[in-house]
CSV table of C-alpha atoms in Angstrom, one decimal:
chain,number,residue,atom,x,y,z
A,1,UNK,CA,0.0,0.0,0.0
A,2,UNK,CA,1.7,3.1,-1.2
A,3,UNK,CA,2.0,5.7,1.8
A,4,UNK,CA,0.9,9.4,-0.1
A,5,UNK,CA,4.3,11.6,0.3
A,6,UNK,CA,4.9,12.7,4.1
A,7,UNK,CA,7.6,15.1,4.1
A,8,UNK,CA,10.0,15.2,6.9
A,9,UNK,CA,11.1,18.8,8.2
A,10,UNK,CA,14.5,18.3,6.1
A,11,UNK,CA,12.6,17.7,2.9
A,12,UNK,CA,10.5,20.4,3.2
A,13,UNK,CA,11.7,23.3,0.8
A,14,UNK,CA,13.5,26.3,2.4
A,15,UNK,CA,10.3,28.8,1.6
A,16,UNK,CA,8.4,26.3,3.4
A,17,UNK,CA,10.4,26.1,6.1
A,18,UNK,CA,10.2,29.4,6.9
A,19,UNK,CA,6.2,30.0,6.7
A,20,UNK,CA,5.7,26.9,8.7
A,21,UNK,CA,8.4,27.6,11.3
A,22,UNK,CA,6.2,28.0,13.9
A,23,UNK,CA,4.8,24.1,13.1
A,24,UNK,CA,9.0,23.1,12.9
A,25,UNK,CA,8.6,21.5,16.8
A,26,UNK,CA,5.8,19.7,16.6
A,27,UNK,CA,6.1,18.6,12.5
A,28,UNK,CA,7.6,15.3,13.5
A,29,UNK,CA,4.7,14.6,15.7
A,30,UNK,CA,1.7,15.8,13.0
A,31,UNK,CA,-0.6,13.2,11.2
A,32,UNK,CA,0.1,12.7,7.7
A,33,UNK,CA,-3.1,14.8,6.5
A,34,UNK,CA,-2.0,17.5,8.8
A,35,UNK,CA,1.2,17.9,7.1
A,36,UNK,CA,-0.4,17.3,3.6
A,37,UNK,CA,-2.6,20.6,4.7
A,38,UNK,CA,-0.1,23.0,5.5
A,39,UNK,CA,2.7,21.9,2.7
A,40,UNK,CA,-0.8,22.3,0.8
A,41,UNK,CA,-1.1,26.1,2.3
A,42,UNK,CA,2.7,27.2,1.5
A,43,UNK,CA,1.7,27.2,-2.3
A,44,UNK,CA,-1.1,29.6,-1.2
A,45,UNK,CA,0.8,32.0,1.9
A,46,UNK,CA,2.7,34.2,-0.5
A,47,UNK,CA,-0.6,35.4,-2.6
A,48,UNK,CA,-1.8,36.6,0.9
A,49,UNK,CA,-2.2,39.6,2.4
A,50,UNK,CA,0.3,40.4,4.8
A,51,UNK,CA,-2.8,40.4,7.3
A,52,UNK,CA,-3.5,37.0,6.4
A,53,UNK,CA,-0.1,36.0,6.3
A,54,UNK,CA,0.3,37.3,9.9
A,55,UNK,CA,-3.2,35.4,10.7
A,56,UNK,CA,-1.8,32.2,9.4
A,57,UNK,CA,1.1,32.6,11.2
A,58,UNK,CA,-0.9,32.9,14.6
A,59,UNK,CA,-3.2,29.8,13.6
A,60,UNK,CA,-0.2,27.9,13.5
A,61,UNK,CA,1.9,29.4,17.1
A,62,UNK,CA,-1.6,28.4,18.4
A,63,UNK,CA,-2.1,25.0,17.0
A,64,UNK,CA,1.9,24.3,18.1
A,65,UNK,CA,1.2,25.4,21.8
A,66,UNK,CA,-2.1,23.5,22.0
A,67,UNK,CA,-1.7,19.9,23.4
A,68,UNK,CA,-2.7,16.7,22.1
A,69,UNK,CA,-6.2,16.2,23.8
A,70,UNK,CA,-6.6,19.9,23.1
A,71,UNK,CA,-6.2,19.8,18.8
A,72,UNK,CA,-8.3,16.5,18.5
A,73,UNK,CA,-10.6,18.7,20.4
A,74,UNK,CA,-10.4,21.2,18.2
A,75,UNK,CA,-10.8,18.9,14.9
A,76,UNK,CA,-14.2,17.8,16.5
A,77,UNK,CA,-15.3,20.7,16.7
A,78,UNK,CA,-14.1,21.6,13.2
A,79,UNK,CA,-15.5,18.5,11.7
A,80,UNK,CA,-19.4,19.4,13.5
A,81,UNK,CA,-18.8,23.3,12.2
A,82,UNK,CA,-17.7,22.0,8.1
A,83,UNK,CA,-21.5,19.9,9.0
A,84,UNK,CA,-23.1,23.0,9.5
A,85,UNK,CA,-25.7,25.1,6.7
A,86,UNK,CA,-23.4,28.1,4.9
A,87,UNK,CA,-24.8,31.1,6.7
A,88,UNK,CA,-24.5,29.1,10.2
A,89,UNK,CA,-20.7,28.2,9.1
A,90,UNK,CA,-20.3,32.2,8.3
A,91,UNK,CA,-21.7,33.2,11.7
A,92,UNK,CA,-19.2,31.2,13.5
A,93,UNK,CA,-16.3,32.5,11.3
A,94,UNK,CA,-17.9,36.0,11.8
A,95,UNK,CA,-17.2,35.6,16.1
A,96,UNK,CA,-14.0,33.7,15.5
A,97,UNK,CA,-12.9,36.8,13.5
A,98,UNK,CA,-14.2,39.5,15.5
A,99,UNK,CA,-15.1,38.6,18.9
A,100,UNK,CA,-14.5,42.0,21.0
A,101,UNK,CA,-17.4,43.1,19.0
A,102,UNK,CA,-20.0,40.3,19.5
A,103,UNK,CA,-22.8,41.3,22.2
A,104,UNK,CA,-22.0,39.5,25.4
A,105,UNK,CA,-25.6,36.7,24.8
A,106,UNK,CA,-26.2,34.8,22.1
A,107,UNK,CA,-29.5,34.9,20.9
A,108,UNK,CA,-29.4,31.7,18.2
C-alpha cells in the first residue's frame, strides 16, 4: 500500500520552512493529512495579504502550543462546524474573527 508523500522537516523546501516555522517542533509529531494541509497552504501563503499572512502565522503558534487532547478537540469541533448550513458556518467564522465586537448573549 503506497503511503501518499509525508515530508520530513528536512525535505521540506526552504520557503516552506520558513512560513511553517512555527509548526517546525511539533512537524515530526503531525498526522500525515496534517502535514499534507499546511505543505498544501505554503503554495497559497505568499498570494496573501500580509494580514493574512500574519493570521496564518498565529493559527499555526496556536495549533503548536495546544496539546494533544486539546487539537483532536479542536478537529471535533471543526468536523461538527464544516456539517453546519453556509450562513450558520459564516456566523461562526464572523465571532472567530471578530469577537470584541459580539454582544455579550447569544441569541441563536
Amino acid at each position: 500500500m503506497a503511503e501518499s508523500k509525508q515530508p520530513s522537516w528536512a525535505e521540506l523546501k526552504p520557503y516552506q520552512k520558513i512560513i511553517l516555522h512555527p509548526l517546525e517542533q511539533d512537524w515530526d509529531t503531525l498526522e500525515p493529512n496534517q502535514k499534507k494541509k499546511w505543505v498544501k497552504m505554503t503554495k497559497y501563503y505568499l498570494e496573501k495579504t500580509p494580514q493574512e499572512q500574519q493570521r496564518i502565522q498565529s493559527q499555526m503558534r496556536s495549533w503548536s502550543a495546544l496539546t494533544p487532547e486539546q487539537r483532536k478537540q479542536v478537529r471535533e469541533r471543526y468536523k461538527k462546524i464544516k456539517k453546519l448550513p453556509t450562513d450558520k458556518r459564516q456566523e461562526v467564522k464572523q465571532k472567530w474573527r471578530k469577537p470584541e465586537e459580539l454582544p455579550e448573549n447569544n441569541s441563536k
